């Protein structure tokens, strides 16, 4: 409806703008209309429309009130504009618990009905209905509950009385002691539940044997104490009887090769044993205890001696000697190695694996100055040449009658005319050659055992060893 203009003729009703809150004024005949913004209303846009912006969230309904608005929130939401979710909707509390909103992390607290507990009232308070029977006291625990039972009762819920039914056998009386049962047994029984009868009650000892049982207070027992399950007893037998129950007549138990003397079985001569079992005394050589074809010889007292064949030793000829028979010939010594093999240590005149080869004394050529060596039964015999003589042809015999030993280092030789002369720088004397010549490495005869020395330099030499010897100076015997 247009608003009348009170400004008089000739003036615009919209000047000045009568519309408030940025409302738009439009002339209408002699009056004007205000076109208001969405949040305002009224003839001059003077009234604010609070619900026009739909401020209520989550489906809330807006209701304007003087100078403001109020939101009507749907179920499950709350707050000025329904912006908060209601932690109590739907109700998280179980078993009839009441939900109350709180400032806790979950936003609610459950007030549980009696008999229930837990954050959501989900746990049953098992002691609320008291499952403990026969006056037992219930205690809540992390795993549920525990019952403290009255005297004489046991089990999880105190439902069992330790003496019902009566655990004691043979009329035993049941009593409660420290929460457990104890049996008071009648005279002829014992045991935890009176299950053990008196062992002598059944008279187990025969032939007038006397029964002694563990009830009698014995703390030590003979070696032949008998045990039949729980029945502990000992039979003291009359003379001539034995066995756990004195059931055996000793003389009737003797071996056929035994005789009974003073109620004792004794094996007859030629037999041995305990009298109940007698065996013939064995011949020490039957069967033959000697190994490797050894011959058994009987000795006194049932002993024997083994005569071992060659190549064996030991009490029963069980040890084989690799050196028997001796494989080493000509006096050689046999030595057995750890692996069972043998080797021979030969005498000086022999060599070879079994010392079977004689050493040729002429191998080292002991004959000097062209003499010829001959083997005479293992000994070297020299046949000298010319005027040379001596065992090894080292002596010179000349017409003037001079005769002197001529070791090679002295340089004395016999010339073609039968005269003795000195070699090299040696000076001749009436008895031989005068020393003065420079010696060579072989001058000291370093080669042993008939070895031949050869000068290889001013200060060096080499030895050529005979068969059977080795080493720098032929000083080592070579064993094959």
mmCIF file of C-alpha atoms in Angstrom, residues 160-390:
data_model
loop_
_atom_site.group_PDB
_atom_site.id
_atom_site.type_symbol
_atom_site.label_atom_id
_atom_site.label_comp_id
_atom_site.label_asym_id
_atom_site.label_seq_id
_atom_site.Cartn_x
_atom_site.Cartn_y
_atom_site.Cartn_z
ATOM 1 C CA UNK A 160 30.079 -78.495 47.428
ATOM 2 C CA UNK A 161 30.522 -79.615 51.020
ATOM 3 C CA UNK A 162 33.832 -81.461 51.455
ATOM 4 C CA UNK A 163 32.137 -84.247 53.418
ATOM 5 C CA UNK A 164 29.074 -84.695 51.162
ATOM 6 C CA UNK A 165 29.074 -87.267 49.834
ATOM 7 C CA UNK A 166 31.320 -88.939 52.390
ATOM 8 C CA UNK A 167 34.751 -89.530 50.742
ATOM 9 C CA UNK A 168 35.915 -91.886 53.507
ATOM 10 C CA UNK A 169 35.723 -95.619 52.705
ATOM 11 C CA UNK A 170 34.966 -98.563 54.963
ATOM 12 C CA UNK A 171 32.885 -96.523 57.416
ATOM 13 C CA UNK A 172 35.454 -93.820 58.005
ATOM 14 C CA UNK A 173 34.198 -90.593 59.609
ATOM 15 C CA UNK A 174 34.649 -87.360 57.624
ATOM 16 C CA UNK A 175 35.753 -84.198 59.409
ATOM 17 C CA UNK A 176 36.480 -80.713 58.079
ATOM 18 C CA UNK A 177 39.987 -79.428 58.735
ATOM 19 C CA UNK A 178 41.398 -76.169 57.272
ATOM 20 C CA UNK A 179 38.790 -76.194 54.533
ATOM 21 C CA UNK A 180 39.550 -79.790 53.527
ATOM 22 C CA UNK A 181 38.241 -83.153 54.616
ATOM 23 C CA UNK A 182 40.009 -85.544 56.946
ATOM 24 C CA UNK A 183 39.059 -89.169 57.385
ATOM 25 C CA UNK A 184 39.031 -90.806 60.809
ATOM 26 C CA UNK A 185 39.449 -94.492 59.913
ATOM 27 C CA UNK A 186 38.186 -97.611 61.738
ATOM 28 C CA UNK A 187 40.829 -99.868 63.362
ATOM 29 C CA UNK A 188 41.417 -102.223 60.408
ATOM 30 C CA UNK A 189 41.968 -99.518 57.774
ATOM 31 C CA UNK A 190 44.222 -96.565 57.073
ATOM 32 C CA UNK A 191 45.066 -94.186 54.257
ATOM 33 C CA UNK A 192 43.908 -90.754 53.125
ATOM 34 C CA UNK A 193 40.387 -92.106 52.523
ATOM 35 C CA UNK A 194 40.615 -95.238 54.699
ATOM 36 C CA UNK A 195 41.206 -97.213 51.510
ATOM 37 C CA UNK A 196 44.133 -99.318 52.790
ATOM 38 C CA UNK A 197 43.215 -102.470 54.716
ATOM 39 C CA UNK A 198 45.458 -103.766 57.513
ATOM 40 C CA UNK A 199 48.018 -105.904 55.596
ATOM 41 C CA UNK A 200 48.203 -108.622 58.246
ATOM 42 C CA UNK A 201 44.431 -108.813 58.567
ATOM 43 C CA UNK A 202 44.257 -111.356 55.727
ATOM 44 C CA UNK A 203 47.029 -113.518 57.299
ATOM 45 C CA UNK A 204 49.310 -113.578 54.243
ATOM 46 C CA UNK A 205 52.168 -115.444 55.971
ATOM 47 C CA UNK A 206 51.994 -119.200 55.397
ATOM 48 C CA UNK A 207 53.497 -122.138 57.319
ATOM 49 C CA UNK A 208 53.141 -120.366 60.675
ATOM 50 C CA UNK A 209 55.112 -117.318 59.535
ATOM 51 C CA UNK A 210 54.738 -114.204 61.696
ATOM 52 C CA UNK A 211 53.339 -111.092 59.960
ATOM 53 C CA UNK A 212 54.824 -107.670 60.780
ATOM 54 C CA UNK A 213 53.286 -104.609 59.104
ATOM 55 C CA UNK A 214 54.054 -100.909 58.743
ATOM 56 C CA UNK A 215 51.409 -100.138 61.399
ATOM 57 C CA UNK A 216 53.773 -101.545 63.978
ATOM 58 C CA UNK A 217 55.951 -98.440 63.927
ATOM 59 C CA UNK A 218 59.016 -99.838 62.147
ATOM 60 C CA UNK A 219 61.219 -97.141 60.578
ATOM 61 C CA UNK A 220 63.760 -99.517 59.001
ATOM 62 C CA UNK A 221 63.008 -102.720 57.102
ATOM 63 C CA UNK A 222 64.991 -105.795 55.999
ATOM 64 C CA UNK A 223 66.197 -106.096 52.401
ATOM 65 C CA UNK A 224 63.480 -108.644 51.593
ATOM 66 C CA UNK A 225 60.670 -106.295 52.633
ATOM 67 C CA UNK A 226 57.792 -106.955 50.306
ATOM 68 C CA UNK A 227 55.412 -104.432 48.825
ATOM 69 C CA UNK A 228 52.056 -105.272 47.267
ATOM 70 C CA UNK A 229 50.627 -101.915 46.211
ATOM 71 C CA UNK A 230 49.787 -100.158 49.462
ATOM 72 C CA UNK A 231 50.165 -103.334 51.552
ATOM 73 C CA UNK A 232 53.468 -103.130 53.400
ATOM 74 C CA UNK A 233 54.298 -106.158 55.538
ATOM 75 C CA UNK A 234 57.057 -108.604 56.323
ATOM 76 C CA UNK A 235 56.741 -112.311 57.018
ATOM 77 C CA UNK A 236 59.143 -113.767 59.580
ATOM 78 C CA UNK A 237 59.383 -117.376 58.380
ATOM 79 C CA UNK A 238 59.828 -120.508 60.439
ATOM 80 C CA UNK A 239 63.042 -122.479 59.957
ATOM 81 C CA UNK A 240 63.017 -124.362 56.654
ATOM 82 C CA UNK A 241 60.723 -121.940 54.848
ATOM 83 C CA UNK A 242 61.308 -118.803 52.774
ATOM 84 C CA UNK A 243 59.647 -116.478 50.291
ATOM 85 C CA UNK A 244 57.645 -113.243 50.667
ATOM 86 C CA UNK A 245 54.827 -115.200 52.346
ATOM 87 C CA UNK A 246 56.909 -118.125 53.692
ATOM 88 C CA UNK A 247 55.312 -120.183 50.943
ATOM 89 C CA UNK A 248 58.455 -122.045 49.839
ATOM 90 C CA UNK A 249 59.782 -125.189 51.563
ATOM 91 C CA UNK A 250 63.529 -124.675 51.180
ATOM 92 C CA UNK A 251 64.493 -128.355 50.864
ATOM 93 C CA UNK A 252 61.851 -128.927 48.185
ATOM 94 C CA UNK A 253 63.295 -126.081 46.120
ATOM 95 C CA UNK A 254 66.838 -127.468 45.880
ATOM 96 C CA UNK A 255 68.286 -128.076 42.407
ATOM 97 C CA UNK A 256 68.602 -131.774 41.403
ATOM 98 C CA UNK A 257 72.375 -131.284 41.588
ATOM 99 C CA UNK A 258 72.183 -129.947 45.165
ATOM 100 C CA UNK A 259 71.591 -131.381 48.621
ATOM 101 C CA UNK A 260 69.804 -129.853 51.616
ATOM 102 C CA UNK A 261 71.999 -129.298 54.681
ATOM 103 C CA UNK A 262 70.499 -127.631 57.769
ATOM 104 C CA UNK A 263 67.624 -126.236 55.680
ATOM 105 C CA UNK A 264 70.117 -124.813 53.173
ATOM 106 C CA UNK A 265 70.534 -125.923 49.549
ATOM 107 C CA UNK A 266 74.188 -126.592 48.649
ATOM 108 C CA UNK A 267 75.418 -127.568 45.146
ATOM 109 C CA UNK A 268 77.242 -130.909 44.979
ATOM 110 C CA UNK A 269 80.902 -131.173 43.909
ATOM 111 C CA UNK A 270 81.471 -130.257 40.281
ATOM 112 C CA UNK A 271 78.597 -127.781 40.281
ATOM 113 C CA UNK A 272 78.247 -124.157 41.366
ATOM 114 C CA UNK A 273 75.323 -121.830 42.158
ATOM 115 C CA UNK A 274 73.020 -120.798 45.021
ATOM 116 C CA UNK A 275 71.669 -124.310 45.569
ATOM 117 C CA UNK A 276 68.362 -123.555 43.893
ATOM 118 C CA UNK A 277 70.107 -123.411 40.516
ATOM 119 C CA UNK A 278 73.332 -125.405 40.103
ATOM 120 C CA UNK A 279 75.449 -125.368 36.947
ATOM 121 C CA UNK A 280 78.333 -127.631 36.051
ATOM 122 C CA UNK A 281 81.730 -126.028 36.613
ATOM 123 C CA UNK A 282 82.931 -125.267 33.052
ATOM 124 C CA UNK A 283 86.264 -126.534 31.636
ATOM 125 C CA UNK A 284 88.459 -123.431 31.263
ATOM 126 C CA UNK A 285 89.502 -124.486 27.753
ATOM 127 C CA UNK A 286 86.021 -125.399 26.480
ATOM 128 C CA UNK A 287 85.127 -123.488 24.501
ATOM 129 C CA UNK A 288 88.609 -122.398 23.525
ATOM 130 C CA UNK A 289 89.144 -118.812 24.791
ATOM 131 C CA UNK A 290 92.322 -118.384 22.726
ATOM 132 C CA UNK A 291 91.984 -116.413 19.500
ATOM 133 C CA UNK A 292 93.861 -116.744 16.206
ATOM 134 C CA UNK A 293 94.410 -120.526 16.583
ATOM 135 C CA UNK A 294 96.031 -120.146 20.003
ATOM 136 C CA UNK A 295 96.388 -123.366 22.016
ATOM 137 C CA UNK A 296 94.692 -123.421 25.454
ATOM 138 C CA UNK A 297 96.487 -125.092 28.380
ATOM 139 C CA UNK A 298 94.494 -125.805 31.568
ATOM 140 C CA UNK A 299 96.018 -124.620 34.864
ATOM 141 C CA UNK A 300 95.064 -125.228 38.482
ATOM 142 C CA UNK A 301 92.123 -123.435 40.039
ATOM 143 C CA UNK A 302 90.163 -123.313 36.791
ATOM 144 C CA UNK A 303 92.692 -120.991 35.181
ATOM 145 C CA UNK A 304 94.191 -121.362 31.702
ATOM 146 C CA UNK A 305 97.056 -120.114 29.573
ATOM 147 C CA UNK A 306 97.072 -119.405 25.824
ATOM 148 C CA UNK A 307 100.054 -120.496 23.740
ATOM 149 C CA UNK A 308 99.950 -117.978 20.919
ATOM 150 C CA UNK A 309 101.091 -118.739 17.344
ATOM 151 C CA UNK A 310 103.812 -116.644 15.808
ATOM 152 C CA UNK A 311 102.556 -113.185 14.943
ATOM 153 C CA UNK A 312 100.060 -112.867 17.834
ATOM 154 C CA UNK A 313 100.247 -111.935 21.505
ATOM 155 C CA UNK A 314 97.988 -111.011 24.463
ATOM 156 C CA UNK A 315 96.168 -113.075 27.107
ATOM 157 C CA UNK A 316 93.879 -114.535 24.443
ATOM 158 C CA UNK A 317 96.271 -114.145 21.474
ATOM 159 C CA UNK A 318 93.961 -111.355 20.378
ATOM 160 C CA UNK A 319 96.750 -108.918 19.473
ATOM 161 C CA UNK A 320 98.410 -109.398 16.095
ATOM 162 C CA UNK A 321 102.117 -108.371 15.946
ATOM 163 C CA UNK A 322 103.020 -107.126 12.483
ATOM 164 C CA UNK A 323 106.689 -107.878 13.225
ATOM 165 C CA UNK A 324 106.002 -111.552 13.832
ATOM 166 C CA UNK A 325 107.403 -113.420 12.060
ATOM 167 C CA UNK A 326 110.280 -110.959 11.697
ATOM 168 C CA UNK A 327 110.434 -109.872 8.035
ATOM 169 C CA UNK A 328 113.884 -108.318 8.505
ATOM 170 C CA UNK A 329 116.758 -110.525 7.367
ATOM 171 C CA UNK A 330 120.426 -110.647 8.322
ATOM 172 C CA UNK A 331 119.870 -109.437 11.888
ATOM 173 C CA UNK A 332 117.715 -106.448 10.912
ATOM 174 C CA UNK A 333 115.384 -104.991 13.559
ATOM 175 C CA UNK A 334 111.617 -104.755 12.792
ATOM 176 C CA UNK A 335 109.721 -101.597 13.844
ATOM 177 C CA UNK A 336 105.886 -101.358 13.646
ATOM 178 C CA UNK A 337 104.324 -97.989 12.800
ATOM 179 C CA UNK A 338 100.996 -96.675 14.167
ATOM 180 C CA UNK A 339 99.215 -97.517 10.920
ATOM 181 C CA UNK A 340 100.242 -101.191 11.256
ATOM 182 C CA UNK A 341 102.983 -101.096 8.622
ATOM 183 C CA UNK A 342 106.543 -102.220 9.351
ATOM 184 C CA UNK A 343 110.035 -101.112 8.407
ATOM 185 C CA UNK A 344 113.451 -102.682 8.926
ATOM 186 C CA UNK A 345 116.516 -101.144 10.575
ATOM 187 C CA UNK A 346 119.409 -102.991 8.908
ATOM 188 C CA UNK A 347 122.897 -103.888 10.123
ATOM 189 C CA UNK A 348 125.789 -101.935 8.554
ATOM 190 C CA UNK A 349 126.517 -104.511 5.858
ATOM 191 C CA UNK A 350 122.944 -104.853 4.519
ATOM 192 C CA UNK A 351 120.220 -102.758 2.953
ATOM 193 C CA UNK A 352 116.860 -103.184 1.204
ATOM 194 C CA UNK A 353 113.245 -103.206 2.491
ATOM 195 C CA UNK A 354 113.924 -106.420 4.437
ATOM 196 C CA UNK A 355 117.726 -106.012 4.799
ATOM 197 C CA UNK A 356 118.037 -108.685 2.142
ATOM 198 C CA UNK A 357 120.662 -106.888 0.043
ATOM 199 C CA UNK A 358 124.308 -106.950 1.163
ATOM 200 C CA UNK A 359 126.117 -103.638 0.746
ATOM 201 C CA UNK A 360 128.973 -104.031 -1.834
ATOM 202 C CA UNK A 361 132.140 -102.817 -0.062
ATOM 203 C CA UNK A 362 133.636 -101.973 -3.446
ATOM 204 C CA UNK A 363 130.876 -99.510 -4.325
ATOM 205 C CA UNK A 364 132.802 -96.677 -2.685
ATOM 206 C CA UNK A 365 135.996 -97.780 -4.549
ATOM 207 C CA UNK A 366 138.327 -97.713 -1.552
ATOM 208 C CA UNK A 367 141.377 -98.777 -3.629
ATOM 209 C CA UNK A 368 143.586 -95.784 -4.531
ATOM 210 C CA UNK A 369 146.096 -95.148 -7.317
ATOM 211 C CA UNK A 370 144.462 -97.440 -9.872
ATOM 212 C CA UNK A 371 144.048 -100.385 -7.525
ATOM 213 C CA UNK A 372 141.292 -102.923 -8.264
ATOM 214 C CA UNK A 373 138.677 -103.716 -5.556
ATOM 215 C CA UNK A 374 137.382 -107.256 -5.036
ATOM 216 C CA UNK A 375 134.486 -108.325 -2.762
ATOM 217 C CA UNK A 376 135.714 -111.070 -0.470
ATOM 218 C CA UNK A 377 132.733 -112.249 1.613
ATOM 219 C CA UNK A 378 131.549 -108.715 2.226
ATOM 220 C CA UNK A 379 134.993 -107.228 2.709
ATOM 221 C CA UNK A 380 136.915 -105.085 0.206
ATOM 222 C CA UNK A 381 140.325 -106.462 -0.927
ATOM 223 C CA UNK A 382 142.522 -104.172 -3.051
ATOM 224 C CA UNK A 383 144.879 -105.418 -5.798
ATOM 225 C CA UNK A 384 147.392 -102.585 -6.159
ATOM 226 C CA UNK A 385 148.950 -101.375 -9.402
ATOM 227 C CA UNK A 386 152.683 -100.853 -10.013
ATOM 228 C CA UNK A 387 154.761 -99.980 -6.996
ATOM 229 C CA UNK A 388 151.692 -99.102 -4.890
ATOM 230 C CA UNK A 389 150.984 -101.235 -1.866
ATOM 231 C CA UNK A 390 149.017 -101.217 1.385
#
